Coordinates of C-alpha atoms and ligand atoms in Angstrom, one line a residue:
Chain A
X1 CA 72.0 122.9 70.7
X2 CA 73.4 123.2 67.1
X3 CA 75.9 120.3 66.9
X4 CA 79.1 120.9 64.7
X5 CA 80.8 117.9 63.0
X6 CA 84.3 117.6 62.2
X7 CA 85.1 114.5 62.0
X8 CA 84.9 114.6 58.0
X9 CA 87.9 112.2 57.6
X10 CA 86.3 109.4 59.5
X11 CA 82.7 109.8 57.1
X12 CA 81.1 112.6 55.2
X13 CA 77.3 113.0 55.1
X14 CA 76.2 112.2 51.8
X15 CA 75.9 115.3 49.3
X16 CA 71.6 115.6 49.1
X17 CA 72.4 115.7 45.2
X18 CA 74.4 112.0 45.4
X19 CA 71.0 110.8 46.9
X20 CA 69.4 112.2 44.8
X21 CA 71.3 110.5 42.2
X22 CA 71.4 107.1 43.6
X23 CA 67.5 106.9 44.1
X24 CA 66.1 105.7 40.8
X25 CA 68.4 102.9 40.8
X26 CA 66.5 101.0 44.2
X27 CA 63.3 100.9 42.3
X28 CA 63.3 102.2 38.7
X29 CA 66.8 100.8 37.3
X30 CA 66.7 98.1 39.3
X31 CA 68.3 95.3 36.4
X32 CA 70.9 93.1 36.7
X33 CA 74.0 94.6 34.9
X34 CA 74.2 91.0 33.8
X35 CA 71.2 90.2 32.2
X36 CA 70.8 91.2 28.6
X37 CA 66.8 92.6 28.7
X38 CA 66.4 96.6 28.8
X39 CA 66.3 96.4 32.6
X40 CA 70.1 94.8 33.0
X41 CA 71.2 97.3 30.1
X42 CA 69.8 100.4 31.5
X43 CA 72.0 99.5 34.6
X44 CA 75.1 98.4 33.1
X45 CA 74.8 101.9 31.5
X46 CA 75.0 103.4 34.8
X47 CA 77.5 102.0 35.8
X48 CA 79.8 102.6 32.9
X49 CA 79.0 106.1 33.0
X50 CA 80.1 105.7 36.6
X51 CA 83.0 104.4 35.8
X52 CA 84.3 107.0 33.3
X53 CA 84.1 109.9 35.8
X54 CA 85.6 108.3 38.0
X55 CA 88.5 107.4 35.6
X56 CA 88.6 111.0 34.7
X57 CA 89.0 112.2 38.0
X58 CA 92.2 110.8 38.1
X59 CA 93.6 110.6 34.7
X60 CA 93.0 106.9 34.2
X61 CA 91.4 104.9 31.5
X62 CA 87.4 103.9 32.4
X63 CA 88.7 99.8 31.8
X64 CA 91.5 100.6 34.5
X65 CA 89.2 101.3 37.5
X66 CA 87.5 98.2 39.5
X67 CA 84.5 99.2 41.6
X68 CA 84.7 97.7 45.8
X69 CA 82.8 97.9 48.5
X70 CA 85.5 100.6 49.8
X71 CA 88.5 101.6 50.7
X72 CA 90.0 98.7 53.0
X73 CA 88.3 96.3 50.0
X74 CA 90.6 98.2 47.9
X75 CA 93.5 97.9 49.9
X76 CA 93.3 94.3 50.7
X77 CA 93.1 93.5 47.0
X78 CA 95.7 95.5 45.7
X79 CA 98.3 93.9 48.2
X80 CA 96.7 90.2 48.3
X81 CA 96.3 90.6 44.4
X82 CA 100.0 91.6 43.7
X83 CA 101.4 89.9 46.1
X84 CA 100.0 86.3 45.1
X85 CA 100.2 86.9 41.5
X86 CA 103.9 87.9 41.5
X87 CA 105.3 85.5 43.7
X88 CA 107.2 83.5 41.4
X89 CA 109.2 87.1 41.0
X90 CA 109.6 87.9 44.0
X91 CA 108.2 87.8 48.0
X92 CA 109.6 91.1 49.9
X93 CA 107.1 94.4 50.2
X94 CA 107.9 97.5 51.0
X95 CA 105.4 99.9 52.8
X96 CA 105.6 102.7 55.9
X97 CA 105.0 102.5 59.6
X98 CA 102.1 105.1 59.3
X99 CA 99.7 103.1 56.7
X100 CA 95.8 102.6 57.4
X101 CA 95.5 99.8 59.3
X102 CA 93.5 97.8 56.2
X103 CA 97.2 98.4 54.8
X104 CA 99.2 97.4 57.6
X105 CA 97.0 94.2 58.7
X106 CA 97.1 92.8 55.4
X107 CA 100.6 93.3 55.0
X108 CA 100.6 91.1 58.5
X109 CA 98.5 88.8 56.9
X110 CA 101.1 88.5 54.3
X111 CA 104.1 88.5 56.5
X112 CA 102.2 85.1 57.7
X113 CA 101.8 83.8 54.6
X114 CA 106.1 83.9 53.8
X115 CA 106.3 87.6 52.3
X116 CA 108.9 89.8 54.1
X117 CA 107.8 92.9 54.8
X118 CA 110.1 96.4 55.6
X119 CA 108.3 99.1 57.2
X120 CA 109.6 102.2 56.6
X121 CA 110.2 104.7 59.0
X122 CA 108.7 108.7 59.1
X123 CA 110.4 111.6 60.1
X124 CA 108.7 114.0 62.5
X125 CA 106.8 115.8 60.4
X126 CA 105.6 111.5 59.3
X127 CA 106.8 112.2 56.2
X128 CA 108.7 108.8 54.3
X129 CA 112.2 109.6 52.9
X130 CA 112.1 108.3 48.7
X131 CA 115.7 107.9 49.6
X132 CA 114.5 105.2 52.2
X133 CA 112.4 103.9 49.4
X134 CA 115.3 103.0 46.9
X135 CA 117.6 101.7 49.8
X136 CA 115.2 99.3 50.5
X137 CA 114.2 98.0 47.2
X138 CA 115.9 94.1 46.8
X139 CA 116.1 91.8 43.5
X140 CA 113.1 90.0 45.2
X141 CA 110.8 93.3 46.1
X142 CA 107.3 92.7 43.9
X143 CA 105.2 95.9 45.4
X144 CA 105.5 99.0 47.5
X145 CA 102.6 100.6 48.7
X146 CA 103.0 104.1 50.3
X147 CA 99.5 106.1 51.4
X148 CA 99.3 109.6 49.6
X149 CA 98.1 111.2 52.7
X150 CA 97.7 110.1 56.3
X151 CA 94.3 110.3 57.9
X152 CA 95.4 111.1 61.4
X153 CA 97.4 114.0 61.0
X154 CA 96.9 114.6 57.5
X155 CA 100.7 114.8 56.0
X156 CA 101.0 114.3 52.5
X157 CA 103.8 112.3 51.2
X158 CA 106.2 112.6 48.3
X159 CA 104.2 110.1 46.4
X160 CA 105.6 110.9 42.7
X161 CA 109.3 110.9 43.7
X162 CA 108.5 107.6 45.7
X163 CA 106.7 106.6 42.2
X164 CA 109.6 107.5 39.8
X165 CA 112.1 105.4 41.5
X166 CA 109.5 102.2 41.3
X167 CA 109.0 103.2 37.9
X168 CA 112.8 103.0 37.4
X169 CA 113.1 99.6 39.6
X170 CA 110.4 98.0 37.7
X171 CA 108.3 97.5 40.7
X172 CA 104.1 97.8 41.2
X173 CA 103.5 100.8 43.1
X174 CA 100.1 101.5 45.1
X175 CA 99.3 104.2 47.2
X176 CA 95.9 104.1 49.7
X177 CA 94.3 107.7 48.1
X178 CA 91.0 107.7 49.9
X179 CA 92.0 110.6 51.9
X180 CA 92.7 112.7 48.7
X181 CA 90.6 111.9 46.2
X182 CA 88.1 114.5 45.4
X183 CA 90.2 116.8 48.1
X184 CA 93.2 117.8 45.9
X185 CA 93.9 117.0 41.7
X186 CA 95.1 113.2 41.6
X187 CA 96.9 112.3 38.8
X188 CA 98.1 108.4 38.4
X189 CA 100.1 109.2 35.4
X190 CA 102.2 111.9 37.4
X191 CA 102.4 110.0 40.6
X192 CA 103.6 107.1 38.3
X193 CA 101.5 105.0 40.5
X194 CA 100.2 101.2 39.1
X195 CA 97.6 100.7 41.7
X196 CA 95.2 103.7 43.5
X197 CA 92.5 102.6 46.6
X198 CA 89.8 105.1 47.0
X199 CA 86.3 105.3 48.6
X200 CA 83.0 107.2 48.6
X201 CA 82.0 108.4 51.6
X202 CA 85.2 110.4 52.0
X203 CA 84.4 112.5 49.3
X204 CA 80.2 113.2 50.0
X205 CA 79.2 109.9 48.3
X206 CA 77.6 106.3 50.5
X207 CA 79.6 104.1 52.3
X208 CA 79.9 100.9 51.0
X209 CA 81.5 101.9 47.6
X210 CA 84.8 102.4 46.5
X211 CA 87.4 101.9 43.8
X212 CA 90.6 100.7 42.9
X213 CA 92.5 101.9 40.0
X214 CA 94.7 99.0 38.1
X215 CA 96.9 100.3 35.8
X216 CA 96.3 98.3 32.5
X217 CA 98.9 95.3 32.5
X218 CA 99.4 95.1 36.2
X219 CA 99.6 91.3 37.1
X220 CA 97.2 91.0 40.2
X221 CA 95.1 87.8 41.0
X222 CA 91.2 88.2 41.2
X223 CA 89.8 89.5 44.1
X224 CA 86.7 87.5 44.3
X225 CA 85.7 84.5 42.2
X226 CA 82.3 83.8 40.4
X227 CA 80.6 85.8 37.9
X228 CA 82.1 87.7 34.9
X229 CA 81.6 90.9 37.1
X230 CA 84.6 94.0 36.6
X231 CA 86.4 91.7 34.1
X232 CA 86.3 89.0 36.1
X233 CA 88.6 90.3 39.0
X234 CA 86.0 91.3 41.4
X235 CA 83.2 89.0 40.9
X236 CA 79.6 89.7 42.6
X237 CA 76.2 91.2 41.5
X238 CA 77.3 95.4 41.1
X239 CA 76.3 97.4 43.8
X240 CA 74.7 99.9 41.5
X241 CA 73.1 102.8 43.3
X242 CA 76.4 102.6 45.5
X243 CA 78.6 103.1 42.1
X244 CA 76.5 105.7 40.4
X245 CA 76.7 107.2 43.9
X246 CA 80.3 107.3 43.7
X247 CA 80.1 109.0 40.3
X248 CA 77.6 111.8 41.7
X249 CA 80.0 112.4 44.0
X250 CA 83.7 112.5 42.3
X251 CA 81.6 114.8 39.4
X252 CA 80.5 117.0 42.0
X253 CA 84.0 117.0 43.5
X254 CA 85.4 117.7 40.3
X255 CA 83.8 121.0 40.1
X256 CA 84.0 122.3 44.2
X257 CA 87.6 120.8 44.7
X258 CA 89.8 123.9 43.9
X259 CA 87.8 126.2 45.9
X260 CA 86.9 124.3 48.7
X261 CA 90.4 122.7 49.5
X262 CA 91.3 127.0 48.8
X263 CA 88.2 127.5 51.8
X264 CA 89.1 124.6 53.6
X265 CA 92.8 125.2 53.5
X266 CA 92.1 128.6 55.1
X267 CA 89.6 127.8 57.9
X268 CA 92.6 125.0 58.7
X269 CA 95.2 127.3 59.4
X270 CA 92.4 129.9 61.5
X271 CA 91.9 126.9 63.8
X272 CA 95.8 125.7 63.9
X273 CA 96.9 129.4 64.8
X274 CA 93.8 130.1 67.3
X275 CA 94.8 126.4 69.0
X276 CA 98.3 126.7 69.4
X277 CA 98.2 130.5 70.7
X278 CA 94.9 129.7 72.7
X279 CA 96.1 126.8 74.9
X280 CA 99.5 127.0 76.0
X281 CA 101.9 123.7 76.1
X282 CA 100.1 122.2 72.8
X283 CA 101.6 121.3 69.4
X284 CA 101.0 120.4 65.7
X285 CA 101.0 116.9 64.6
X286 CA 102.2 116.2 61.3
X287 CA 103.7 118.6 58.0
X288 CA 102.4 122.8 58.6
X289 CA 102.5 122.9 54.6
X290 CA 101.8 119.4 53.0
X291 CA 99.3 118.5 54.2
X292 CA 95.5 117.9 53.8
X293 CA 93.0 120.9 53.2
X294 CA 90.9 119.6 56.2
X295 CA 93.1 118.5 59.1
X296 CA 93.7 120.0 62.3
X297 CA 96.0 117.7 64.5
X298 CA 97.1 118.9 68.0
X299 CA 98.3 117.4 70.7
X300 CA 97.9 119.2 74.2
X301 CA 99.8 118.7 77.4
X302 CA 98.6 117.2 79.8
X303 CA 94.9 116.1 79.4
X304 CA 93.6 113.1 77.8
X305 CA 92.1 113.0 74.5
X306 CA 89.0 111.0 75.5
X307 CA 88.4 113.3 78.0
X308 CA 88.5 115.9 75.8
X309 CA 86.3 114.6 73.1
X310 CA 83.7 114.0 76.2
X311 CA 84.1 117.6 77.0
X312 CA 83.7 118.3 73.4
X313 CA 80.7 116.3 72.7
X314 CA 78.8 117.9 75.7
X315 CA 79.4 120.8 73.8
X316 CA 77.7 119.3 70.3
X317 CA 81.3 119.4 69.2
X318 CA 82.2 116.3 67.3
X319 CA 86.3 115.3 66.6
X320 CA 88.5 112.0 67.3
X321 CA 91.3 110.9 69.3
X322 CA 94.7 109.1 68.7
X323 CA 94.5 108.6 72.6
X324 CA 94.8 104.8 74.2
X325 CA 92.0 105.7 76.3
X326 CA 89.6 105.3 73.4
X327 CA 90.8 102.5 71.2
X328 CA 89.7 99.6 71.2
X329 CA 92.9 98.2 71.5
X330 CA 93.9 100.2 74.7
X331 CA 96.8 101.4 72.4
X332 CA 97.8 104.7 71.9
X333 CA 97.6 105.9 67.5
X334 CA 100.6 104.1 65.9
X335 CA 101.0 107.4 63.9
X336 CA 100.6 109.6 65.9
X337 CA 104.1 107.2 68.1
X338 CA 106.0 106.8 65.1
X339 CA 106.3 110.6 64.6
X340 CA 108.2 110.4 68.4
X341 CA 105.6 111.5 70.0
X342 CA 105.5 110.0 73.5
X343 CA 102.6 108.0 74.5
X344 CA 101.2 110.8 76.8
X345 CA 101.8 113.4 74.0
X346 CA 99.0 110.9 71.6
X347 CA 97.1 110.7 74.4
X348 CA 96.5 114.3 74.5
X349 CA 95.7 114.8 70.8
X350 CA 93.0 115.9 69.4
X351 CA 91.7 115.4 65.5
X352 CA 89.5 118.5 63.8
X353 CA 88.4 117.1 60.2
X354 CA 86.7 119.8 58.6
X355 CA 84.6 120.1 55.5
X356 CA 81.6 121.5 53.2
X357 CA 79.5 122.1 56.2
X358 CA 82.2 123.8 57.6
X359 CA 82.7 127.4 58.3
X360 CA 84.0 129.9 60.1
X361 CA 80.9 130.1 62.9
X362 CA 82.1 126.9 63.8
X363 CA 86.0 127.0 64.2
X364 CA 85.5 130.2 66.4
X365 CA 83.1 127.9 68.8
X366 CA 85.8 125.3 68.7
X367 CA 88.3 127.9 70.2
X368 CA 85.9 128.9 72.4
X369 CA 85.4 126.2 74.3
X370 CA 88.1 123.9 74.0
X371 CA 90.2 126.0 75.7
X372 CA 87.9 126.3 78.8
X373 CA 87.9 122.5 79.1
X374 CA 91.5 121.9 78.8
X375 CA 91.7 124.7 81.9
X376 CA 89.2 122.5 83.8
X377 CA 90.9 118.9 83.1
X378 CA 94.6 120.9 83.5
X379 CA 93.2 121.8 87.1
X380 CA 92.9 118.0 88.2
X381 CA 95.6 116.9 86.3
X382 CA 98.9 115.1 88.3
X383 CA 101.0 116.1 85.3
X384 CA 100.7 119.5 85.8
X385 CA 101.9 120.5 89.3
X386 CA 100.2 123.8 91.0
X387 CA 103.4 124.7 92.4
Chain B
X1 CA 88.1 106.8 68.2
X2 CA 85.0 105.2 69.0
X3 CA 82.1 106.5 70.6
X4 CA 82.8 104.7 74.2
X5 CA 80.9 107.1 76.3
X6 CA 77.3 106.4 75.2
X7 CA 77.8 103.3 77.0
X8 CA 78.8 105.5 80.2
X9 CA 75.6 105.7 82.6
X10 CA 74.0 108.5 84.0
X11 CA 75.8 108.6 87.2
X12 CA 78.9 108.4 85.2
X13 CA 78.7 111.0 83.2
X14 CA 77.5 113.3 86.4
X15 CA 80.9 112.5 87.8
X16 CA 82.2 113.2 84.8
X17 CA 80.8 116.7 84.8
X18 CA 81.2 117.7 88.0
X19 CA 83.7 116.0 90.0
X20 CA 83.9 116.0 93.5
X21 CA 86.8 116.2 95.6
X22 CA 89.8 117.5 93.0
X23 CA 92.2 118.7 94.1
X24 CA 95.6 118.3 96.3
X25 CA 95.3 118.2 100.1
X26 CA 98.4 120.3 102.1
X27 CA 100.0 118.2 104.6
X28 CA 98.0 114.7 104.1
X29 CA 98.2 111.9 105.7
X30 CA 98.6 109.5 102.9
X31 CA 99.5 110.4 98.9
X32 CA 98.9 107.3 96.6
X33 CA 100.5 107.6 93.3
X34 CA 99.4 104.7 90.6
X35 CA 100.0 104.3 86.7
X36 CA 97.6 102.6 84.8
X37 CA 99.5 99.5 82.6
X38 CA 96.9 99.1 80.4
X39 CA 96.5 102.5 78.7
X40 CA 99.3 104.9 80.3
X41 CA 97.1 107.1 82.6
X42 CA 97.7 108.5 86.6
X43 CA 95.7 108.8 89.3
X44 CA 97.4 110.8 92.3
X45 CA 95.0 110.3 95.4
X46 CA 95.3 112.2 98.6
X47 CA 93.9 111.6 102.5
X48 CA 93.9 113.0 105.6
X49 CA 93.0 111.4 108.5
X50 CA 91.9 111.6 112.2
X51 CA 92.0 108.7 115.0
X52 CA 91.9 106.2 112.3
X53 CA 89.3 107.5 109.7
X54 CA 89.6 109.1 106.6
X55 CA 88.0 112.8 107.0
X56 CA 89.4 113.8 103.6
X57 CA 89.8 112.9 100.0
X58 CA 90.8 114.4 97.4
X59 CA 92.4 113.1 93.7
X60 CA 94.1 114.1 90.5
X61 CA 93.8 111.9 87.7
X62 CA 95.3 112.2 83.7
X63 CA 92.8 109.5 82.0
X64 CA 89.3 109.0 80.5
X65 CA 86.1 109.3 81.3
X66 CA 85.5 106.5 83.3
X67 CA 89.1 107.1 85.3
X68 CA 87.9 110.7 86.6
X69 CA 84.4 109.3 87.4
X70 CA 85.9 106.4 89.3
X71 CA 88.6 109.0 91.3
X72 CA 85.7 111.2 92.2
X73 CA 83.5 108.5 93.5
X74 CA 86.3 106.7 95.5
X75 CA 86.8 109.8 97.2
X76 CA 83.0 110.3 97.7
X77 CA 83.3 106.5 99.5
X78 CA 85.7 106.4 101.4
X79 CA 85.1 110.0 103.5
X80 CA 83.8 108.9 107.5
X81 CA 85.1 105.8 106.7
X82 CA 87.8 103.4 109.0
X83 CA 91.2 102.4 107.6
X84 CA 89.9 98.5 107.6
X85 CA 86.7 100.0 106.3
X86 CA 88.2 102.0 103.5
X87 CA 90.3 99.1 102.4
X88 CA 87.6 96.8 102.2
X89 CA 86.1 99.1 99.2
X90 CA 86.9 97.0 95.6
X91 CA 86.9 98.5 92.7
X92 CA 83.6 96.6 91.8
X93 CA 82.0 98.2 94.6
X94 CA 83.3 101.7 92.7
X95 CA 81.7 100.8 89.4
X96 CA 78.6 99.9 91.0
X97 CA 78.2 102.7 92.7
X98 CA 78.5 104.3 89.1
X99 CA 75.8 101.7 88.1
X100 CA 78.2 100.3 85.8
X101 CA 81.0 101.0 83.6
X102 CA 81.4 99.6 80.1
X103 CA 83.6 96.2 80.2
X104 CA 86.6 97.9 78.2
X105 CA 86.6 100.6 81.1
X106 CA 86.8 98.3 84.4
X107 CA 90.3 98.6 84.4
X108 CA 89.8 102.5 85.2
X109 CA 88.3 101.3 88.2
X110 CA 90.9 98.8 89.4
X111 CA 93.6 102.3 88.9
X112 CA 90.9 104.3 91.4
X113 CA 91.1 101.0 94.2
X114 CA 95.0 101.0 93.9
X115 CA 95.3 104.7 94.3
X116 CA 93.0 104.0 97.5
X117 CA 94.8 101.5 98.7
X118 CA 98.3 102.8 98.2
X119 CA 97.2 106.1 99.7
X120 CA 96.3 104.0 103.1
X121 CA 99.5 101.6 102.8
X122 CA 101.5 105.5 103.0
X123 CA 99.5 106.5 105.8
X124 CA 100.1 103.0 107.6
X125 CA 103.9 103.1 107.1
X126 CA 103.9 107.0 107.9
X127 CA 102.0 106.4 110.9
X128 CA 104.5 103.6 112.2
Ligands
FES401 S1 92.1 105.7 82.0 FE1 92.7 105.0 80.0 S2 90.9 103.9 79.5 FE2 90.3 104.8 81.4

């Protein structure tokens, strides 16, 4: 059986040309970036190289953008990093209730360590209100850090307005991008944002890599300390065939991303509208319009998303879940509750990613069979009464 | 989102596919209704019986994997069985009969015992 993936939001399979890429530096340009023979140089060149395109990509400066080992890496530094270097200014952080849990834990972490933290709300559609945004802002608020678009249900949020008004109030902005980048054009200079998390294997490049942009004359403390590594706020030997990786990828992006978020964009809204006329009693999670090329979100009444996905998988059908039934935690998706959806209503959704291996072969199986096993769970179903 | 199934077992997942029993029974003897506190889900579980033993079973259930594969074996079990009988059945004794579930699912099983016992505790006070 031909299995079909569409889980693209959780990883992408690396582009054959980003291997392709990365292989000469595990054996050939193997250097230390640090060491000053031909070996270390010829590496150090790759990586600045690296670095440049991926400045590029999103209108920054090449000495603005910090390689990680990912997106939660970013994410942890940018909030840890402001947070501690600005405290003399201030100790109150504002962020949203929908945030990727590397965002939301560290700003637990920080709530521990005497910061105050306000948590924005979303409106149905989980979009954040700028006007929430500026009501919130105190003499004593150092950072607000806003994601541009969610990774459950794909919403995109009104991340320059939300920029412009922390511009005005003189506070760092970051916004957790890893969804986006190499999706849809990212421009730090019109978002007005200081500090930008993004990672590789969103976007067709290895996991392990990512980046965090630092607008020039942001105040944030190290990340890691010891070598002279990423001017000295990320120490640690380079993970080089991980950043010229990256750079394969976000040039490649650079040349699909209008057409394929046009493709993707189009294959989205085939699967959305066969979906919701396809299985009765089912609903789109998160904004019709703004919202990511890739991401189908549904929720469907009364069936269980793990269920589903088993159903699904059976099938060679690969997607996700926001249900409690497959967490970890036993908790239903926090985004997926702070739209107002009612627990059962997250345990019945369903999460389509879709992306270059996608195509229109495979969302016509999807709406072949999923509605044949939500029929067959329905029928054994104590929320849905025969009579 | 995690890939919890490919700890299911065979037997499981067998359940899983085919399920036996689903289903509502007219006129039983005994309905047990039971919410699961840990994750949310409902198993509905239905039996008739005849001069004390259960001759029927059937379920519904709104919950994972492991919650439909425990309702369908439960009903499997307890068919031909006693009252006493029937309420000796634990949900260990369910998961075993599975060979297994993973340790996050267990409590799936403890929501397929308590729909078995409630079930029989309605037939008892119905039969009063
Ligand atoms: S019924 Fe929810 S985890 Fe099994």
């Amino acid at each position: 059986m031909k299995r079909i993936y569409l889980d693209y939001s959780a990883t992408t399979p690396t582009h054959p040309e980003v291997v392709k890429a990365m292989l000469p530096y595990f054996t050939d340009v193997f250097g230390n970036p640090s060491s000053i023979h031909s070996y270390g140089q010829e590496a150090k060149g790759a990586i600045e190289e690296a670095r440049v395109k991926v400045a590029d990509l999103i209108g920054a400066r090449g000495e603005e953008i910090i390689f990680t080992s990912g997106g939660t890496e970013a994410d942890n530094f940018a909030l840890k990093g402001v947070a501690f270097a600005n405290e003399s200014k201030g100790n109150h952080i504002i962020t949203g209730s929908i945030e990727h849990h590397a965002v939301i834990e560290t700003c637990k972490f920080l709530e521990r360590r005497g910061f105050l933290v306000t948590c924005l709300p979303v409106d149905e559609y989980g979009l954040i209100d700028p006007g929430d945004v500026k009501k919130a802002i105190t003499d004593k608020t150092i950072l607000i850090s806003v994601m541009q678009a969610n990774n459950e249900m794909g919403t995109i949020e009104p991340i320059a307005e939300i920029g412009r008004i922390a511009r005005d109030a003189g506070i760092y902005f970051h916004t957790d991008a890893v969804q986006v980048v190499g999706h849809i054009p990212v421009d730090v200079n019109e978002l007005e944002v200081d500090l930008l998390s993004m990672s590789a294997h969103k976007l067709y490049g290895p996991k392990g890599v990512g980046a965090l942009y630092i607008r020039k004359g942001t105040k944030l403390i190290p990340f890691m300390h010891g070598g002279d590594q990423e001017r000295r706020r990320r120490a640690s030997t380079e993970n080089i065939p991980g950043i010229v990786g990256l750079g394969k990828a976000v040039e490649l992006a650079r040349q699909e991303m209008g057409e394929e978020a046009e493709r993707l964009t189009y294959l989205r809204d085939q699967l959305i509208k066969g979906l919701l006329e396809r299985i009765d009693h089912t609903c789109l999670n998160g904004h019709p319009l703004k919202r990511l090329p890739n991401n189908v979100n549904v929720s469907v009444d009364f069936v269980e998303g793990e269920s589903m996905l088993l159903n699904l998988d059976l099938e060679g059908i690969c997607a996700s879940t926001g249900s409690a039934c497959s967490s970890s935690s036993l908790e239903p998706s926090h985004v997926l509750l702070a739209l107002g959806l009612s627990p059962e209503q997250a345990h019945g959704s369903l999460r389509f990613s879709l992306g270059k291996w996608t195509g229109e072969e495979e969302i016509e199986r999807v709406l072949e069979i999923l509605p044949r096993i939500v029929a067959k769970l329905r029928a054994m179903s104590p929320l849905l009464k025969s009579h | 989102m995690r890939d919890v199934w490919s700890l299911y077992s065979e037997k499981v997942m067998e359940h899983f596919k085919n399920p036996r029993n689903v289903g509502e029974i007219e006129n039983p003897d005994g309905i047990g209704h039971v919410g699961n506190p840990v994750c949310g889900d409902i198993m509905e579980l239905y039996i008739k019986v005849n001069d004390s033993t259960i001759v029927d079973a059937k379920f519904k259930t709104f919950g994972c994997g492991a919650a439909i594969a425990t309702s369908s074996m439960v009903t499997e079990m307890v068919k031909g069985k006693s009252i006493d009988e029937a309420l000796e059945i634990s949900n260990r004794a369910v998961a075993e009969a599975l060979d297994g579930l993973p340790p996050i699912k267990m409590h799936c099983s403890v929501l397929a015992e308590e729909a078995l016992k409630s079930a029989i505790e309605d037939y008892l006070a119905k039969s009063k």
